[in-house]
Amino acid sequence: MSTTSAVAFGSIEEVEAALQRERYLPDRGLATAIYLALATRRPLLLEGEAGVGKTEVAKTLATILDAELVRLQCYEGIDASQALYEWDYARQLLYARAIQLGEQGVRSAELGLYGPEFLIERPLLRALRHGGSTVLLIDELDRSDDEFEAFLLEVLSDYSVTIPEIGTVEAAVPPVVILTSNRTRELHDALKRRCLFHWIDFPGAKREAEIIRVRAPGVSEQLATSVARTIARIRELDLIKMPGAAEAIDWAQALVLLGADAVTSEAARVSLGWVIKNRDDLIRVEELLPELLADE
Ligand SMILES: Nc1ncnc2c1ncn2[C@@H]1O[C@H](COP(=O)(O)OP(=O)(O)O)[C@@H](O)[C@H]1O
Ligand SMILES: [Mg+2]
């Protein structure tokens, strides 16, 4: 599919089918949100617990659209320069020294130390420069602070930035933008208003079994069903850290290695660390195992 055809999905069903071909099984709501985001060229903000497939949406879309995935991983303390561009001080210094020493090949200091050759492109600048041929993933935005969020809102409003020494860089065609948040804090209304918002829920047992099967082809249907059912029950408990699809897939694969063809209490006991990653949760789930596995 060509780069300018980011909007070319004719229907929600087409989006669904394209994702499925890349082994991503969306529910109807997510497929609809993606369809609308592409058709309206609006950024798509995906929220949900860890492991529900938010990041994977962006990766899969990049593949489907034959676009480059440009990923901006957010973290505490990230600032505009780390997201946009930095000057290559080491190179500038070497260059300045070379001019001083009158080395050959360095024509004159007039070339300047703030030319494009000294600019280190960070993800946002890259996405603006390459616009329509990129999928820009702004991952785990909730980890950054208010100030960074405000800066991002500005960039997402007009898809252009001004670099004092170089000028304005504007995306000819805006990139496809996917933002994700694990909701460790609430994002601001202004940013949400700019985006199309979608909450990704945990999949139901049936779809989770299908996800396990497409992601881990060595898992039998029976085992996938058993794992998905058990995980659905585990999620009904009030745990500190709920298992996501990623944990379901890992657990199923571990159980295959243990020679189990369903979640039995013996197999579960030795492999729970694949699915429960918090000590208090582990103690609770171990206690409740007989009930959780009642009819497995
Ligand atoms: N709907 C889905 N279809 C297929 N695989 C999925 C789906 N949801 C999650 N996964 C699997 O779970 C893994 C973790 O998903 P990820 O996108 O990293 O979660 P998040 O970013 O929400 O924490 C993915 O690599 C993928 O293998
Ligand atoms: Mg993620």
XYZ file of C-alpha atoms and ligand atoms in Angstrom:
324
model
C 0.000 0.000 0.000
C 1.493 3.372 -0.898
C 2.352 6.041 1.617
C -0.299 8.549 0.702
C -2.972 5.922 1.051
C -3.044 6.180 4.823
C -6.630 7.286 4.388
C -7.445 4.706 1.771
C -9.250 2.163 3.898
C -12.696 1.965 2.449
C -14.382 0.662 5.565
C -13.955 -0.481 9.139
C -14.024 -4.067 7.888
C -11.008 -3.343 5.702
C -9.087 -2.028 8.688
C -10.059 -5.121 10.656
C -8.960 -7.450 7.888
C -5.652 -5.654 7.347
C -4.808 -5.827 11.046
C -5.771 -9.484 11.220
C -3.498 -10.281 8.296
C -0.671 -8.878 10.400
C -1.759 -11.038 13.340
C -3.326 -8.203 15.289
C -6.870 -9.022 16.383
C -8.700 -5.796 17.236
C -12.158 -5.548 18.650
C -14.711 -3.622 16.646
C -14.273 -0.434 18.672
C -10.553 -0.260 18.043
C -10.924 -0.955 14.331
C -13.491 1.838 14.154
C -11.214 4.269 16.014
C -8.318 3.492 13.669
C -10.523 3.870 10.614
C -11.776 7.254 11.788
C -8.340 8.485 12.864
C -6.911 7.695 9.437
C -9.853 9.116 7.554
C -9.825 12.374 9.513
C -6.011 12.492 9.899
C -6.367 13.007 13.606
C -3.912 11.641 16.158
C -5.237 8.548 17.909
C -4.807 8.380 21.669
C -4.917 4.840 23.012
C -5.290 4.268 26.714
C -5.444 1.015 28.590
C -3.651 -1.238 31.037
C -0.160 -2.428 30.190
C -0.129 -5.309 27.733
C -3.463 -4.724 25.995
C -1.779 -4.067 22.658
C -1.448 -0.274 22.447
C 2.127 -0.091 21.196
C 1.515 -2.983 18.860
C -1.228 -1.016 17.082
C 1.335 1.536 15.890
C 3.828 -1.121 14.837
C 1.177 -3.019 12.923
C -0.149 0.122 11.235
C 3.346 1.023 10.065
C 3.644 -2.397 8.457
C 0.225 -2.197 6.831
C 0.795 1.319 5.496
C 4.327 0.452 4.427
C 5.474 3.434 6.475
C 8.446 3.971 8.714
C 7.683 3.596 12.417
C 9.140 6.590 14.246
C 8.968 5.971 17.964
C 9.202 8.560 20.671
C 9.431 6.739 23.991
C 8.404 9.139 26.744
C 9.952 9.082 30.193
C 10.091 11.242 33.285
C 12.031 14.394 32.514
C 11.924 14.121 28.712
C 12.124 17.582 27.167
C 11.596 19.204 23.791
C 15.175 18.889 22.624
C 15.306 15.171 23.315
C 12.131 14.745 21.311
C 12.942 17.117 18.467
C 16.609 17.749 17.778
C 19.948 18.296 19.427
C 23.161 19.854 18.251
C 26.056 17.475 17.847
C 28.465 19.250 20.208
C 31.254 16.752 19.724
C 31.227 17.239 15.969
C 30.898 20.994 16.268
C 33.918 21.030 18.544
C 36.012 18.923 16.186
C 34.991 21.109 13.320
C 35.888 24.284 15.183
C 39.280 22.807 16.037
C 39.862 21.850 12.424
C 39.120 25.399 11.330
C 41.544 26.716 13.934
C 44.254 24.399 12.721
C 43.501 25.324 9.117
C 43.084 21.706 8.146
C 42.518 20.840 4.551
C 39.024 20.146 3.469
C 37.542 22.646 5.861
C 36.832 25.547 3.580
C 35.892 28.292 5.906
C 34.275 29.041 9.179
C 31.456 30.603 7.219
C 29.931 27.171 6.788
C 28.798 27.736 10.324
C 28.548 25.461 13.281
C 24.790 25.362 13.187
C 24.213 23.874 9.783
C 22.060 20.826 9.105
C 25.126 18.562 9.214
C 25.453 19.222 12.947
C 21.816 18.659 13.716
C 20.897 15.366 15.342
C 17.412 14.499 14.306
C 15.175 13.143 17.076
C 11.860 11.354 16.461
C 9.524 14.361 16.220
C 11.695 16.158 13.702
C 12.088 12.990 11.700
C 8.330 12.477 11.595
C 7.752 16.078 10.494
C 10.369 15.859 7.784
C 9.081 12.598 6.397
C 5.434 13.339 7.124
C 3.031 11.060 5.342
C 5.484 8.191 5.001
C 5.789 7.712 8.755
C 3.732 6.420 11.629
C 4.710 8.483 14.657
C 4.321 6.533 17.882
C 4.392 8.714 20.991
C 4.589 5.945 23.525
C 3.638 6.107 27.209
C 2.962 9.826 27.220
C 1.713 9.634 30.813
C 5.323 9.233 31.945
C 6.273 12.716 30.751
C 5.348 15.911 32.578
C 2.811 18.693 31.918
C 5.281 20.932 30.198
C 6.229 18.300 27.664
C 2.598 17.514 27.024
C 1.938 21.192 26.273
C 4.866 21.286 23.866
C 3.574 18.192 22.133
C 0.133 19.680 21.774
C 1.708 22.593 19.951
C 3.536 20.301 17.538
C 0.426 18.226 16.916
C -1.635 21.338 16.263
C 0.215 22.594 13.216
C 2.761 19.873 12.471
C 5.527 22.379 12.253
C 8.427 23.503 14.412
C 10.826 26.377 14.156
C 14.504 25.774 14.730
C 16.029 29.210 15.311
C 19.264 28.486 13.442
C 17.665 26.670 10.521
C 14.108 27.771 10.014
C 10.716 26.193 10.051
C 10.188 22.520 9.361
C 6.667 21.651 8.400
C 5.214 18.296 7.454
C 3.871 18.467 3.911
C 1.520 15.623 4.813
C 1.013 15.002 8.534
C 2.276 11.659 9.811
C -0.125 9.085 11.171
C 0.128 9.708 14.922
C -0.551 7.161 17.644
C -0.202 8.224 21.275
C -0.382 5.746 24.106
C -0.887 6.098 27.829
C -0.963 3.531 30.620
C -2.935 6.090 32.593
C -0.551 6.465 35.500
C -1.798 10.056 35.372
C -4.646 11.783 33.581
C -3.671 13.579 30.371
C -4.868 17.109 29.796
C -8.193 17.937 28.179
C -6.564 20.093 25.506
C -4.485 17.203 24.259
C -7.411 14.824 24.417
C -9.482 17.281 22.432
C -6.879 17.285 19.687
C -6.980 13.489 19.476
C -9.436 10.768 18.847
C -9.585 8.808 22.091
C -9.995 5.082 22.475
C -9.804 2.929 25.582
C -8.503 -0.568 24.856
C -10.075 -3.069 27.183
C -8.764 -6.502 28.028
C -9.980 -8.938 25.421
C -12.712 -11.388 26.337
C -11.711 -15.039 26.760
C -12.683 -15.970 23.210
C -10.614 -13.279 21.501
C -7.756 -13.779 23.918
C -7.599 -17.454 22.951
C -7.456 -16.375 19.307
C -4.705 -13.868 20.077
C -2.681 -16.596 21.796
C -3.135 -18.832 18.767
C -2.031 -16.262 16.185
C 0.923 -15.089 18.258
C 2.035 -18.519 19.461
C 1.179 -21.038 16.769
C 2.632 -23.929 18.782
C -0.161 -23.664 21.353
C -3.101 -26.010 20.896
C -6.637 -24.712 20.740
C -7.453 -26.525 23.947
C -4.546 -24.992 25.859
C -5.204 -21.503 24.448
C -8.836 -21.719 25.548
C -7.853 -22.942 28.987
C -5.265 -20.176 29.473
C -7.643 -17.473 28.238
C -10.425 -18.678 30.534
C -8.142 -18.795 33.546
C -6.756 -15.345 32.843
C -10.263 -13.932 32.472
C -11.020 -15.244 35.966
C -7.763 -13.898 37.345
C -8.732 -10.472 36.009
C -11.915 -10.568 38.029
C -9.810 -10.496 41.181
C -8.815 -7.093 42.408
C -5.114 -7.413 41.623
C -2.434 -4.761 41.768
C -1.108 -5.636 38.322
C -3.478 -7.293 35.905
C -2.058 -9.670 33.330
C -2.334 -8.455 29.714
C -2.385 -10.299 26.416
C 1.408 -10.379 26.454
C 1.331 -12.384 29.695
C -1.341 -14.695 28.308
C 0.859 -15.486 25.314
C 3.957 -16.043 27.459
C 2.084 -18.268 29.883
C 0.652 -20.424 27.128
C 4.115 -20.872 25.637
C 5.569 -21.774 29.020
C 2.832 -24.345 29.554
C 3.648 -25.940 26.195
C 7.245 -26.323 27.344
C 6.017 -27.906 30.555
C 4.062 -30.438 28.522
C 0.637 -29.268 29.757
C -2.355 -29.272 27.433
C -4.554 -27.333 29.860
C -3.956 -25.187 32.937
C -3.679 -27.774 35.684
C -2.914 -26.773 39.249
C 0.540 -28.410 39.161
C 1.506 -26.705 35.900
C 0.049 -23.401 37.097
C 1.955 -23.480 40.374
C 5.345 -23.694 38.703
C 4.589 -21.194 35.945
C 2.520 -18.474 37.615
C 5.488 -16.115 37.470
C 4.842 -15.796 33.750
C 1.451 -14.302 34.296
C 1.476 -12.658 37.739
C 4.300 -10.206 38.271
C 3.587 -8.852 41.718
C 4.346 -10.728 44.930
C 1.113 -9.885 46.742
C -0.899 -10.815 43.675
C 1.022 -14.075 43.427
C 0.141 -15.042 46.973
C -3.544 -14.306 46.355
C -3.755 -16.164 43.087
C -1.934 -19.179 44.539
C -4.454 -19.286 47.375
C -7.371 -19.092 45.007
C -6.017 -21.508 42.408
C -8.422 -24.337 43.227
C -11.409 -22.033 42.593
C -9.853 -20.424 39.547
C -9.295 -23.823 38.000
C -12.579 -25.320 39.222
C -13.659 -26.815 35.894
C -10.422 -26.816 33.927
N -5.315 -7.531 19.932
C -4.128 -8.163 19.840
N -3.872 -8.976 18.796
C -2.690 -9.615 18.720
N -1.700 -9.511 19.626
C -1.907 -8.725 20.685
C -3.122 -8.001 20.844
N -3.037 -7.290 21.993
C -1.832 -7.543 22.515
N -1.139 -8.410 21.735
C 0.181 -8.978 22.029
O 0.597 -8.478 23.278
C 1.902 -7.911 23.185
C 1.992 -6.706 24.071
O 1.280 -5.654 23.530
P 1.774 -4.135 23.646
O 1.322 -3.436 22.440
O 3.215 -4.094 23.966
O 0.950 -3.666 24.921
P 0.873 -2.216 25.568
O 1.624 -1.283 24.682
O -0.586 -1.910 25.654
O 1.482 -2.359 26.920
C 2.086 -7.598 21.710
O 3.417 -7.711 21.329
C 1.257 -8.652 21.022
O 2.019 -9.818 20.844
Mg 3.344 -0.226 25.222
